[in-house]
Each structure stands twice: as C-alpha cells, then as structure tokens.
Short mmCIF file of C-alpha atoms in Angstrom, two decimals:
data_model
loop_
_atom_site.label_atom_id
_atom_site.label_comp_id
_atom_site.label_asym_id
_atom_site.label_seq_id
_atom_site.Cartn_x
_atom_site.Cartn_y
_atom_site.Cartn_z
CA MET A 252 5.74 -20.35 -131.00
CA ALA A 253 7.42 -21.76 -134.08
CA GLU A 254 7.96 -18.24 -135.44
CA LEU A 255 10.01 -17.25 -132.39
CA THR A 256 12.70 -19.82 -133.13
CA ALA A 257 14.05 -17.55 -135.87
CA PHE A 258 15.02 -14.97 -133.24
CA SER A 259 15.78 -17.08 -130.17
CA SER A 260 16.60 -20.65 -129.28
CA SER A 261 15.60 -22.92 -126.44
CA GLY A 262 19.20 -23.50 -125.41
CA ALA A 263 19.13 -27.17 -126.34
CA GLU A 264 21.74 -26.60 -129.04
CA ALA A 265 24.29 -25.43 -126.48
CA ILE A 266 23.73 -28.60 -124.43
CA THR A 267 23.88 -31.06 -127.32
CA ARG A 268 26.71 -29.35 -129.24
CA THR A 269 29.84 -31.49 -129.59
CA ILE A 270 33.11 -29.76 -128.69
CA GLU A 271 36.33 -31.04 -130.19
CA VAL A 272 39.08 -31.23 -127.59
CA HIS A 273 42.64 -31.91 -128.74
CA GLU A 274 44.05 -34.12 -126.02
CA GLU A 275 47.79 -33.54 -125.87
CA ILE A 276 48.30 -35.78 -122.83
CA PRO A 277 46.40 -39.11 -122.76
CA THR A 278 44.23 -39.85 -119.76
CA ASN A 279 45.39 -43.45 -119.29
CA LEU A 280 48.86 -42.63 -117.98
CA SER A 281 50.80 -45.07 -115.86
CA GLN A 282 52.08 -43.93 -112.48
CA GLY A 283 55.63 -43.58 -113.84
CA GLU A 284 54.50 -41.56 -116.87
CA LEU A 285 52.37 -39.30 -114.66
CA GLU A 286 55.27 -38.57 -112.32
CA ASP A 287 57.62 -37.88 -115.22
CA ILE A 288 55.35 -35.62 -117.30
CA PHE A 289 54.13 -33.56 -114.35
CA ASP A 290 57.43 -33.45 -112.41
CA ILE A 291 55.96 -34.94 -109.24
CA HIS A 292 59.34 -35.52 -107.58
CA ARG A 293 60.66 -32.02 -108.31
CA THR A 294 57.41 -30.39 -107.18
CA ALA A 295 57.40 -32.34 -103.90
CA GLU A 296 61.04 -31.39 -103.28
CA GLU A 297 60.31 -27.69 -103.83
CA ILE A 298 57.34 -27.84 -101.47
CA GLU A 299 59.47 -29.46 -98.77
CA LYS A 300 62.38 -27.11 -99.44
CA GLY A 301 60.21 -24.02 -99.06
CA ASP A 302 58.36 -25.50 -96.07
CA TYR A 303 55.02 -24.51 -97.58
CA LYS A 304 52.03 -25.55 -95.47
CA ARG A 305 49.17 -24.66 -97.83
CA VAL A 306 49.81 -25.12 -101.55
CA ALA A 307 47.38 -24.34 -104.40
CA LEU A 308 47.49 -26.42 -107.59
CA GLN A 309 46.36 -24.35 -110.61
CA PHE A 310 45.22 -26.30 -113.68
CA PRO A 311 44.04 -25.05 -117.08
CA ASP A 312 40.87 -26.56 -118.53
CA GLU A 313 42.72 -29.04 -120.73
CA LEU A 314 44.64 -30.52 -117.78
CA LEU A 315 41.85 -30.54 -115.22
CA GLN A 316 41.17 -34.23 -115.86
CA HIS A 317 44.63 -35.04 -114.48
CA SER A 318 44.15 -33.03 -111.29
CA VAL A 319 43.01 -35.90 -109.06
CA PRO A 320 45.90 -38.32 -109.94
CA ILE A 321 48.40 -35.44 -109.54
CA PHE A 322 46.86 -34.48 -106.20
CA LYS A 323 47.13 -38.05 -104.92
CA ALA A 324 50.70 -38.48 -106.20
CA LEU A 325 51.87 -35.24 -104.57
CA LYS A 326 50.02 -35.97 -101.34
CA ALA A 327 51.87 -39.28 -101.05
CA LYS A 328 55.29 -37.64 -101.38
CA ILE A 329 54.98 -34.64 -99.06
CA ALA A 330 55.03 -34.65 -95.28
CA GLU A 331 51.96 -34.75 -93.09
CA GLY A 332 50.41 -31.42 -92.20
CA ARG A 333 50.75 -29.90 -95.68
CA GLU A 334 47.48 -29.15 -97.45
CA LEU A 335 46.89 -29.13 -101.21
CA TYR A 336 44.04 -27.30 -102.98
CA VAL A 337 43.00 -27.63 -106.63
CA LEU A 338 42.17 -24.38 -108.46
CA ALA A 339 40.08 -25.05 -111.55
CA ASP A 340 38.42 -21.88 -112.89
CA THR A 341 40.99 -19.09 -113.17
CA SER A 342 40.03 -15.47 -112.52
CA TYR A 343 41.72 -14.28 -115.72
CA GLY A 344 43.89 -16.07 -118.31
CA SER A 345 45.06 -19.59 -117.50
CA CYS A 346 48.64 -18.65 -118.42
CA CYS A 347 48.79 -16.23 -115.48
CA VAL A 348 49.26 -17.21 -111.86
CA ASP A 349 45.89 -16.88 -110.13
CA GLU A 350 47.02 -15.34 -106.87
CA VAL A 351 43.50 -14.12 -106.10
CA ALA A 352 42.03 -17.64 -106.03
CA ALA A 353 45.07 -18.89 -104.09
CA GLN A 354 44.48 -16.27 -101.40
CA HIS A 355 40.95 -17.57 -100.93
CA VAL A 356 42.46 -20.69 -99.36
CA ASP A 357 45.25 -18.68 -97.68
CA ALA A 358 47.91 -20.47 -99.73
CA ASP A 359 51.58 -19.65 -99.16
CA ALA A 360 52.72 -21.13 -102.51
CA LEU A 361 51.23 -22.13 -105.86
CA VAL A 362 52.03 -24.83 -108.42
CA HIS A 363 51.14 -23.73 -111.96
CA TYR A 364 50.51 -26.48 -114.54
CA GLY A 365 50.48 -26.07 -118.31
CA HIS A 366 51.42 -23.15 -120.54
CA ALA A 367 52.59 -20.06 -118.66
CA CYS A 368 53.41 -16.49 -119.68
CA MET A 369 56.20 -16.43 -117.03
CA SER A 370 55.22 -12.95 -115.84
CA GLN A 371 56.76 -11.82 -112.58
CA THR A 372 54.35 -12.51 -109.72
CA SER A 373 53.64 -9.98 -106.99
CA ARG A 374 52.75 -11.97 -103.85
CA LEU A 375 53.30 -15.75 -103.92
CA PRO A 376 56.21 -18.03 -104.84
CA VAL A 377 55.33 -20.17 -107.86
CA ILE A 378 56.51 -23.62 -108.92
CA TYR A 379 56.04 -24.09 -112.69
CA VAL A 380 55.25 -27.45 -114.27
CA LEU A 381 55.34 -26.57 -117.96
CA GLY A 382 54.83 -29.98 -119.56
CA LYS A 383 57.18 -31.85 -121.86
CA ARG A 384 56.17 -31.73 -125.50
CA PRO A 385 58.25 -33.93 -127.81
CA ILE A 386 60.74 -32.36 -130.23
CA ASP A 387 63.37 -33.75 -132.56
CA ALA A 388 66.34 -31.52 -131.71
CA SER A 389 68.47 -32.80 -134.57
CA HIS A 390 65.79 -32.18 -137.20
CA CYS A 391 65.09 -28.72 -135.75
CA ALA A 392 68.73 -27.66 -136.01
CA GLU A 393 69.12 -29.18 -139.47
CA SER A 394 66.00 -27.45 -140.82
CA PHE A 395 67.05 -24.06 -139.48
CA ALA A 396 70.62 -24.46 -140.74
CA GLU A 397 69.31 -25.21 -144.24
CA THR A 398 66.94 -22.22 -144.08
CA LEU A 399 69.76 -19.93 -142.93
CA ALA A 400 72.11 -21.17 -145.65
CA ALA A 401 69.49 -20.43 -148.32
CA LEU A 402 69.52 -16.69 -147.54
CA GLU A 403 71.29 -14.21 -149.79
CA ASP A 404 74.10 -13.38 -147.37
CA PRO A 405 74.01 -15.88 -144.49
CA SER A 406 77.47 -14.87 -143.26
CA ARG A 407 76.24 -11.50 -142.03
CA TYR A 408 74.15 -13.15 -139.32
CA LYS A 409 76.50 -13.49 -136.35
CA THR A 410 73.86 -14.11 -133.68
CA VAL A 411 70.86 -16.43 -133.36
CA VAL A 412 68.31 -15.41 -130.72
CA LEU A 413 66.51 -18.56 -129.60
CA LYS A 414 62.90 -18.13 -128.45
CA TYR A 415 60.61 -21.03 -127.66
CA ASP A 416 57.33 -22.14 -126.20
CA VAL A 417 57.91 -22.99 -122.55
CA SER A 418 56.69 -26.57 -123.06
CA TYR A 419 59.92 -27.27 -125.00
CA ALA A 420 62.19 -25.92 -122.26
CA HIS A 421 63.15 -29.44 -121.14
CA LYS A 422 64.84 -30.11 -124.53
CA ILE A 423 66.28 -26.68 -125.24
CA GLY A 424 69.77 -27.79 -124.18
CA ASP A 425 69.75 -30.49 -126.86
CA VAL A 426 68.57 -27.97 -129.47
CA ILE A 427 71.37 -25.56 -128.58
CA ALA A 428 73.96 -28.34 -128.81
CA GLU A 429 72.68 -29.38 -132.27
CA LEU A 430 72.66 -25.77 -133.46
CA LYS A 431 76.25 -25.24 -132.32
CA ARG A 432 77.30 -28.41 -134.12
CA ARG A 433 75.73 -27.35 -137.45
CA ILE A 434 76.39 -23.59 -137.38
CA PRO A 435 79.39 -23.13 -135.06
CA ALA A 436 80.23 -19.63 -136.33
CA VAL A 437 77.20 -17.97 -134.74
CA THR A 438 76.58 -16.96 -131.15
CA ILE A 439 73.37 -18.33 -129.66
CA LEU A 440 71.43 -16.18 -127.20
CA HIS A 441 68.47 -17.52 -125.29
CA THR A 442 66.32 -16.84 -122.25
CA PRO A 443 66.61 -19.55 -119.58
CA VAL A 444 63.24 -20.59 -118.16
CA THR A 445 62.94 -20.27 -114.38
CA LEU A 446 60.98 -23.19 -112.95
CA VAL A 447 60.62 -21.56 -109.52
CA GLN A 448 59.74 -17.89 -109.24
CA TYR A 449 59.65 -15.71 -106.15
CA PRO A 450 57.86 -12.39 -105.54
CA PRO A 451 59.90 -9.16 -105.53
CA SER A 452 59.52 -8.83 -101.76
CA SER A 453 61.64 -11.97 -101.26
CA GLY A 454 64.65 -10.47 -103.05
CA GLN A 455 65.00 -13.60 -105.21
CA GLN A 456 63.22 -12.45 -108.38
CA ARG A 457 64.71 -12.98 -111.83
CA ASN A 458 67.32 -10.78 -113.49
CA ALA A 459 65.96 -7.81 -115.42
CA HIS A 460 68.02 -8.69 -118.52
CA PRO A 461 66.77 -11.99 -119.98
CA LEU A 462 69.21 -12.75 -122.81
CA GLN A 463 72.21 -14.96 -122.06
CA VAL A 464 74.87 -16.61 -124.17
CA ALA A 465 74.19 -20.32 -124.51
CA ALA A 466 76.46 -22.66 -122.60
CA GLY A 467 79.40 -23.87 -124.68
CA ASP A 468 80.11 -20.51 -126.33
CA VAL A 469 83.47 -18.87 -125.73
CA GLN A 470 81.70 -15.65 -124.68
CA SER A 471 79.73 -17.44 -121.98
CA ASN A 472 82.80 -18.07 -119.81
CA ASN A 473 82.65 -14.56 -118.38
CA GLU A 474 79.62 -14.57 -116.09
CA GLU A 475 79.58 -10.78 -115.69
CA GLY A 476 79.63 -10.26 -119.45
CA ARG A 477 76.58 -12.46 -119.99
CA ALA A 478 74.20 -9.85 -118.59
CA GLN A 479 75.51 -7.26 -121.08
CA VAL A 480 74.91 -9.37 -124.19
CA ASP A 481 72.32 -8.00 -126.60
CA ALA A 482 71.31 -8.53 -130.20
CA SER A 483 70.91 -6.06 -133.06
CA PRO A 484 68.59 -6.45 -136.06
CA GLU A 485 71.44 -5.97 -138.53
CA ASP A 486 73.39 -9.12 -137.71
CA SER A 487 70.85 -11.24 -135.78
CA VAL A 488 68.09 -13.67 -136.64
CA ILE A 489 65.40 -15.05 -134.34
CA LEU A 490 64.40 -18.72 -134.24
CA PHE A 491 61.11 -19.47 -132.51
CA ILE A 492 60.33 -23.08 -131.57
CA GLY A 493 56.61 -23.75 -131.30
CA GLY A 494 53.38 -23.63 -133.20
CA GLU A 495 51.06 -20.77 -134.08
CA SER A 496 50.26 -19.00 -130.81
CA LEU A 497 49.96 -15.65 -129.07
CA THR A 498 53.58 -16.04 -128.02
CA LEU A 499 54.66 -15.99 -131.66
CA THR A 500 52.37 -13.05 -132.47
CA ASN A 501 53.78 -11.01 -129.60
CA LEU A 502 57.30 -11.91 -130.69
CA LEU A 503 56.65 -10.60 -134.20
CA LEU A 504 55.23 -7.33 -132.90
CA THR A 505 57.96 -6.64 -130.36
CA HIS A 506 60.77 -7.61 -132.78
CA ALA A 507 59.49 -6.02 -135.98
CA LEU A 508 62.99 -5.16 -137.23
CA TYR A 509 64.33 -8.71 -136.96
CA GLN A 510 64.21 -11.63 -139.35
CA VAL A 511 62.05 -14.20 -137.56
CA TYR A 512 61.83 -17.90 -138.40
CA SER A 513 59.70 -20.49 -136.67
CA TYR A 514 60.06 -24.25 -136.34
CA ASP A 515 56.93 -26.23 -135.48
CA PRO A 516 57.88 -29.56 -133.85
CA ALA A 517 54.41 -30.95 -134.54
CA THR A 518 54.70 -30.55 -138.32
CA LYS A 519 58.53 -30.52 -138.43
CA SER A 520 58.54 -27.47 -140.71
CA CYS A 521 60.64 -24.30 -140.64
CA ARG A 522 59.33 -21.12 -142.27
CA ALA A 523 59.85 -17.35 -142.33
CA GLU A 524 57.41 -15.36 -140.22
CA SER A 525 58.58 -11.78 -140.76
CA GLY A 526 56.25 -11.25 -143.73
CA ARG A 527 53.26 -11.05 -141.38
CA THR A 528 54.76 -8.37 -139.16
CA ASN A 529 53.75 -5.34 -141.24
CA LYS A 530 50.17 -6.54 -141.51
CA LEU A 531 49.96 -7.07 -137.75
CA LEU A 532 51.40 -3.61 -137.05
CA MET A 533 49.02 -1.94 -139.52
CA ARG A 534 46.09 -3.60 -137.79
CA ARG A 535 47.28 -2.35 -134.41
CA TYR A 536 47.92 1.15 -135.83
CA ALA A 537 44.27 1.33 -136.87
CA VAL A 538 43.24 0.51 -133.30
CA VAL A 539 45.59 3.23 -132.03
CA GLN A 540 43.80 5.80 -134.18
CA LYS A 541 40.44 4.74 -132.73
CA ALA A 542 41.88 5.20 -129.25
CA ARG A 543 43.08 8.65 -130.26
CA ASP A 544 39.51 9.68 -131.06
CA ALA A 545 38.17 8.40 -127.71
CA ASP A 546 37.40 10.93 -124.97
CA VAL A 547 36.30 8.44 -122.29
CA ILE A 548 38.72 5.55 -121.69
CA GLY A 549 38.14 2.51 -119.54
CA ILE A 550 41.15 0.94 -117.78
CA LEU A 551 40.28 -2.75 -117.95
CA VAL A 552 42.03 -4.73 -115.22
CA GLY A 553 42.95 -8.11 -116.69
CA THR A 554 45.33 -9.33 -114.00
CA LEU A 555 45.77 -9.13 -110.25
CA GLY A 556 48.90 -11.25 -110.08
CA VAL A 557 51.46 -9.70 -112.44
CA ALA A 558 53.94 -7.51 -110.59
CA ASN A 559 53.70 -3.72 -111.06
CA TYR A 560 50.14 -3.79 -112.36
CA LEU A 561 49.08 -1.20 -109.76
CA PRO A 562 51.84 1.31 -110.68
CA LEU A 563 50.92 0.81 -114.33
CA ILE A 564 47.26 1.58 -113.65
CA ALA A 565 48.30 4.73 -111.78
CA HIS A 566 50.52 5.69 -114.73
CA LEU A 567 47.65 5.20 -117.19
CA ARG A 568 45.34 7.35 -115.08
CA ASP A 569 47.98 10.06 -115.01
CA ILE A 570 48.58 10.23 -118.77
CA ILE A 571 44.82 10.09 -119.47
CA LYS A 572 44.26 12.99 -117.09
CA LYS A 573 47.08 15.00 -118.66
CA ALA A 574 45.43 14.48 -122.07
CA HIS A 575 42.21 16.01 -120.64
CA LYS A 576 40.30 12.77 -121.08
CA LYS A 577 38.16 10.83 -118.62
CA SER A 578 39.12 7.42 -117.25
CA TYR A 579 37.19 4.72 -115.45
CA THR A 580 38.77 1.63 -113.90
CA VAL A 581 36.81 -1.55 -114.65
CA THR A 582 37.36 -5.12 -113.50
CA VAL A 583 35.04 -7.81 -114.89
CA GLY A 584 37.17 -10.95 -114.65
CA LYS A 585 37.61 -12.57 -118.05
CA PRO A 586 36.42 -9.90 -120.52
CA ASN A 587 33.83 -10.75 -123.15
CA PRO A 588 31.59 -8.62 -125.42
CA ALA A 589 28.53 -9.01 -123.18
CA LYS A 590 30.32 -7.73 -120.08
CA LEU A 591 31.97 -4.74 -121.75
CA GLY A 592 28.76 -3.91 -123.62
CA ASN A 593 27.31 -2.69 -120.31
CA PHE A 594 29.67 0.32 -120.31
CA LEU A 595 28.32 2.25 -123.28
CA GLU A 596 29.72 5.57 -122.09
CA ILE A 597 33.28 4.23 -122.44
CA GLU A 598 34.61 4.78 -125.97
CA CYS A 599 37.83 2.76 -125.71
CA PHE A 600 39.34 0.22 -123.32
CA VAL A 601 42.98 -0.23 -122.37
CA LEU A 602 43.69 -3.74 -121.11
CA VAL A 603 46.16 -4.19 -118.28
CA ALA A 604 47.11 -7.86 -118.54
CA CYS A 605 50.09 -10.13 -119.11
CA PRO A 606 51.81 -9.85 -122.52
CA GLU A 607 50.02 -12.89 -123.92
CA ASN A 608 46.57 -11.62 -122.96
CA SER A 609 47.10 -7.92 -123.69
CA MET A 610 45.89 -8.08 -127.29
CA LEU A 611 42.30 -9.19 -127.74
CA ASP A 612 40.63 -9.69 -131.09
CA ALA A 613 38.27 -6.73 -130.81
CA LYS A 614 36.10 -7.64 -133.81
CA GLU A 615 33.39 -9.03 -131.53
CA PHE A 616 33.61 -6.17 -129.04
CA LEU A 617 31.63 -2.97 -129.30
CA ARG A 618 34.59 -0.74 -128.40
CA PRO A 619 38.27 -0.98 -129.39
CA ILE A 620 40.69 -2.53 -126.89
CA VAL A 621 44.31 -1.32 -126.85
CA THR A 622 47.44 -2.16 -124.88
CA PRO A 623 49.06 0.33 -122.45
CA TYR A 624 51.83 1.11 -124.94
CA GLU A 625 49.29 1.74 -127.72
CA LEU A 626 47.45 4.15 -125.45
CA GLU A 627 50.69 6.03 -124.79
CA VAL A 628 51.19 6.37 -128.55
CA ALA A 629 47.58 7.48 -129.05
CA LEU A 630 47.79 10.20 -126.40
CA LYS A 631 50.91 11.80 -127.80
CA PRO A 632 50.33 15.27 -129.31
CA THR A 633 51.99 14.29 -132.60
CA GLN A 634 50.76 11.30 -134.58
CA THR A 635 54.03 9.44 -134.98
CA TRP A 636 54.80 5.76 -134.54
CA THR A 637 58.03 4.10 -135.63
CA GLY A 638 56.62 0.57 -135.39
CA ARG A 639 58.28 -0.08 -132.04
CA TYR A 640 56.14 -2.18 -129.75
CA VAL A 641 56.35 -2.80 -125.99
CA LEU A 642 54.29 -5.23 -123.93
CA ASP A 643 56.35 -5.52 -120.74
CA PHE A 644 55.05 -3.63 -117.68
CA ASP A 645 58.49 -2.99 -116.22
CA GLN A 646 59.88 -1.61 -119.46
CA LEU A 647 56.96 0.81 -119.85
CA LEU A 648 57.39 2.11 -116.32
CA ARG A 649 61.17 2.40 -116.63
CA GLU A 650 60.90 4.36 -119.88
CA HIS A 651 58.26 6.62 -118.36
CA GLN A 652 60.44 7.29 -115.33
CA ALA A 653 63.46 8.00 -117.52
CA GLY A 654 61.53 10.33 -119.83
CA SER A 655 59.52 12.17 -117.19
CA ASP A 656 62.50 14.19 -115.93
CA SER A 657 63.52 15.38 -119.41
CA THR A 658 60.01 16.30 -120.55
CA GLU A 659 58.85 18.03 -117.38
CA ALA A 660 60.43 21.36 -118.32
CA THR A 661 59.10 21.34 -121.86
CA GLU A 662 55.56 20.51 -120.70
CA ASP A 663 55.53 23.55 -118.44
CA ALA A 664 56.75 25.79 -121.25
CA GLU A 665 54.22 24.61 -123.81
CA GLU A 666 50.54 25.28 -123.26
CA GLU A 667 48.09 23.31 -125.35
CA ASP A 668 45.15 25.02 -127.00
CA LEU A 669 42.15 23.08 -125.69
CA ASP A 670 39.80 24.57 -128.29
CA GLN A 671 41.89 23.46 -131.24
CA PRO A 672 40.07 20.88 -133.41
CA VAL A 673 41.63 17.46 -133.86
CA PHE A 674 41.82 15.66 -137.19
CA SER A 675 40.58 12.06 -137.10
CA LEU A 676 42.15 9.52 -139.44
CA ILE A 677 39.17 7.23 -138.84
CA THR A 678 36.45 9.62 -140.08
CA GLY A 679 38.68 11.86 -142.21
CA LYS A 680 37.19 14.96 -140.58
CA TYR A 681 38.06 17.46 -137.87
CA ARG A 682 36.42 16.93 -134.49
CA HIS A 683 36.15 18.91 -131.27
CA ALA A 684 37.29 16.68 -128.44
CA LYS A 685 35.59 16.75 -125.07
CA ARG A 686 37.82 18.05 -122.32
CA TYR A 687 37.79 16.73 -118.78
CA GLY A 688 39.75 17.74 -115.71
CA GLY A 689 40.96 21.10 -116.91
CA GLY A 690 42.12 22.04 -113.44
CA TYR A 691 39.96 25.18 -113.25
CA GLU A 692 37.32 25.98 -110.64
CA PRO A 693 34.58 28.36 -111.81
CA THR A 694 33.61 31.06 -109.31
CA GLU A 695 30.05 31.54 -110.56
CA ALA A 696 27.37 28.99 -111.26
CA ASN A 697 26.63 30.57 -114.61
CA GLY A 698 30.26 30.30 -115.65
CA SER A 699 30.59 26.63 -114.86
CA ASP A 700 30.44 23.94 -117.49
CA SER A 701 26.84 22.92 -118.14
CA SER A 702 27.88 19.29 -118.38
CA ALA A 703 28.65 19.31 -114.66
CA MET A 704 25.00 19.96 -113.78
CA ILE A 705 22.54 17.08 -113.88
CA LEU A 706 18.88 16.74 -112.93
CA ARG A 707 18.59 14.86 -109.64
CA ASN A 708 14.82 14.42 -109.26
CA GLN A 709 11.49 15.45 -110.67
CA GLU A 710 11.20 18.47 -108.39
CA GLY A 711 13.97 20.31 -110.23
CA ALA A 712 16.70 20.03 -107.58
CA LEU A 713 20.16 20.14 -109.11
CA SER A 714 23.18 18.11 -108.16
CA LYS A 715 26.66 19.04 -109.37
CA ILE A 716 28.99 16.26 -110.49
CA ASP A 717 32.28 17.54 -111.90
CA ASP A 718 33.66 15.84 -115.00
CA SER A 719 31.22 12.94 -114.93
CA ALA A 720 31.20 11.35 -118.36
CA ALA A 721 28.73 8.73 -117.14
CA ALA A 722 26.30 11.42 -115.97
CA GLN A 723 26.55 13.20 -119.32
CA PHE A 724 25.87 9.96 -121.14
CA LEU A 725 22.89 9.24 -118.90
CA GLN A 726 21.35 12.63 -119.68
CA SER A 727 21.65 11.94 -123.41
CA ARG A 728 19.57 8.75 -123.14
CA THR A 729 15.81 8.72 -123.55
CA PHE A 730 15.40 5.97 -120.95
CA ARG A 731 17.17 6.69 -117.66
CA GLY A 732 15.82 3.88 -115.55
CA LEU A 733 12.64 3.49 -113.55
CA GLU A 734 11.17 6.64 -112.02
CA THR A 735 10.97 6.65 -108.23
CA ARG A 736 7.70 8.67 -108.09
CA ILE A 737 8.05 9.15 -104.34
CA GLY A 738 4.75 10.20 -102.76
CA GLN A 739 2.81 9.94 -106.01
CA ASP A 740 1.68 6.32 -105.90
CA ALA A 741 -0.19 4.57 -103.12
CA PRO A 742 1.55 1.55 -101.56
CA SER A 743 0.44 -1.81 -102.92
CA ILE A 744 -1.30 -4.49 -100.87
CA LEU A 745 0.92 -7.18 -99.37
CA GLU A 746 0.23 -10.60 -100.83
CA GLN A 747 1.36 -14.10 -99.91
CA GLY A 748 4.18 -15.21 -102.20
CA ARG A 749 5.03 -18.63 -103.55
CA SER A 750 6.58 -21.29 -101.36
CA GLY A 751 8.39 -24.50 -102.13
CA ILE A 752 11.10 -25.27 -104.68
CA ALA A 753 11.30 -24.31 -108.34
CA ARG A 754 10.49 -27.83 -109.51
CA GLY A 755 7.05 -27.62 -107.94
CA TYR A 756 5.67 -24.70 -105.95
CA ALA A 757 2.93 -25.19 -103.39
CA ASP A 758 0.35 -23.38 -105.55
CA ASP A 759 1.12 -25.39 -108.71
CA HIS A 760 -1.74 -27.68 -109.77
CA ARG A 761 -0.19 -29.78 -112.51
CA GLY A 762 -2.00 -32.94 -111.54
CA GLN A 763 -5.43 -31.34 -111.85
CA SER A 764 -7.13 -31.37 -115.22
#
C-alpha cells in the first residue's frame, strides 16, 4: 500500500492543509461599526421604500462570517412581515448578482455585499453594499499629480478619466476634490456608482453612457451635455484607484490606446500600467488563433443574472452556424478543468459571463476559453485584429445590430468556398476544416455525408443524426460505453442487499475475530 501513495493520496492533506485568509474586516466589530461598514440604515430604508416582502442577502465567502450579525441588525430595523434569507454559495462568480438562488426563495429583491461587477441585472432589483475601504484622498491626488507632471508633455493631457474599485466609491468625491485642487486645468470624467439597480422591465435602469463630468467642473453645469462627454486617447489619461485585480486587467485590455496609471491605497504607490497592455493582448491573440482552428465550439453559460445574456447566446449560435461550425450550449455552474474535461468533443469554449469573469486563465483547462468578442474576431474570414477589445454585452449586440444591415447585401453576393484549406497560425500548416450545417439536404442515401450515419446497435441498424459532432467523436473512440447485449445474457439471480447505515451495515462483523 505504501507504493500507491506516489500516485494517490488518502485525502488527509486536504483536511489538514492551512489556508491563509486575508481578513479585511475584523470579526470583533461593535454594533456601531457594523452598521456603518455594512450600511444597515440605508439598506433598511431601501427595503422599506421598495416595500419588499422577501429579501435575499448575498454574501461572498470572505464576508460570510458577518452574515448573522448583519441579519439580526437588519431584522431589527425593518417592519414585521418582511423575511430575510442568507445566500452563501453563489451559482457563478460572487461579484455577480445570484438571481437564480434568490428565486429559490421567491425573493422580490436582493442585497449584494462585497465586491460587485455592477452588471445590469435582468429580473430583480438589487441593493449594493460595496464596503468602505480606507483611502488617503490627499496622498492619492498628490501622487498622481507628481506622476503626471513628470511626463514629457503633461500639458497635452486635458482630461483625466477616473476609474476605481467599487469599494472606494464612498470616498471618490474627496478624491475628485483633491484632484481639482492640484490639477485644475484638466477635466475629470468618472462613472458614478449606482447603489440601487433596477431590472430593465422597471424602466429605471442606468443610463447607457457611463462617463460624466465630475461635479465642480464648468462643463458639468449643463446636464444635457454631460451624457455627450467622451474621452480620446490623444489628450486623455486614465487613473485607476485600487490594487491588482481583474478590474484593472479588463481596463487595460479595453483601453489599450490610453495611458493608464494606477494608485494602490494599500501601498500608497502610483505607477504606470500601460506597459503590460501589449503582453496581455498578445496572450489573448494567441487564444483567438486557437479558437479559429476549432470546428466544435461550446457556449459556456457563466451567468444567469446579467441582462441580455440570452440574446448574446442566440447571437453566438448564429455566427457559429454561419461559419459552418458546430455549437453546443453547456452550463456547469462555476467552471473548472474537471467539469469541462468531460466534453472532449468540444475544441474551444466561449464563456458568456460578466466582464470580470469572462477571461479565465486557461492554462489548467484542456481546451481554450475565449470571450464572445474574441470569438467574433476568430470567425471573421480575414485574420485582422486592431487590438480593440470589448467585454460589454450591450455593446456587442448594438454593434452587431448596426453592422448586420450593411453586411447583409455583401454576404449574399459573396459565396465562400467550403473546400478551401485554412492556414493555421498555431500549427503553421494548412488544414481542412470540418463543415457543419451547410444548409443542403441530400436526395439519396449514398450522396449524404457519411458522418451523419452512426451505428445504433449490434444488429447493424442505422440511425441518421445530421451534423452531430458528438456522434462523430463517439465513433472515433475505441471504448463507447457498456454494451447492452439485449437477449444475449441470462438474467442474474436476485440477492438480498445490505441494510443499515454506512458506519456499520447489518452484515458487518467487526467485533468477531
């Protein structure tokens, strides 16, 4: 038995392993500190204002220890007849609103605690409690002003686009005031954080254009002009407040043409981040080329709460079908290598999730995982990519709708040669791609595609399954599951099974020598 330990373990290591948890909020909070950090008064007011009867409280893992004190504090401040439910294990990422789990308790509203991606929800109104991380606003503005003054031509930057982790939203007004005091010549644009969000059906969802001129600027007096403000890479610089995170990574990818600087309140340091952008884009471009070589694509559903995820899935199915490739829609909850390893016939996955969960580190996964925008780039006939990057669902759908009318005529005029070989940048060779869904219906059995015919049983009966990539993959395997052998084997004799519990069955004789 000692030799087997080199290949497998007893599992004791997983039980005894010590996990380091960085506790941002101490557990021994006073009642006043608890109500201040977690916005108990504001949350209770929003619940009463919306007249919500059943409210779900969603906590990430790091804040689950505070769930009971928060539950008791909220329960004491809301009226009788209102029920609260604690949601612990989220269906997908903890930054997303778990509307699926909330519907299990028939909730009519949800309170989301901790870091949030702020994606537009599709069904429930959401009250956000984002936390209140400390930040020295004066030091932040001073550090960025010194960094900006050290550039070659700081006067050409007329606009500062302020981005930040949502946990610093409570102090962003102080940061803007300090920035205006130290660099008054620039215009500051920022995205106000909405602490209460409503589904699109309510007619109260957020504005489609996020950037606004900060309060105190001369340009901000005209309310109608604020929605038309935008920034250009030539005369703008981006300041991100927060530590190393997926939010910063997504910001670098989606704003590749901008100069990006980050200020970390924990270390009180300001540094340039734009140098990493090219490396990140090159890594994603390599994944795009792998997706280009894939003939069977799995649409991996990574959210059921972000608005417009269903139209996006329909759009992905449409462009995959037009590229004569096969698609399968897969939902496995939180994706991991073991779950996705069960779908060997799928050569590439496209993840439909919120912007912060759209990019997974695919090194541990068997197949590459791309974003919807990367799949659009991969399925284009010409291999061109300008470095532009899009993660927003609404923007992808709007651009598709705007471009579909102009390209419809050209698609009808051009007819693609399905037999033309495709050059792969991954292997450096030409390859013949498999074609699915050609839109033709063969009139004779001999003229049909042989891949549509599979062996159904041992008697030689044939069953036709059109464009089944899974059936083709099954026929290529040496082991296809257990044989039924109907009518070939005699039935076995019925025997009495075990009874009792797993700790000690009735037929166990441990006490006997």
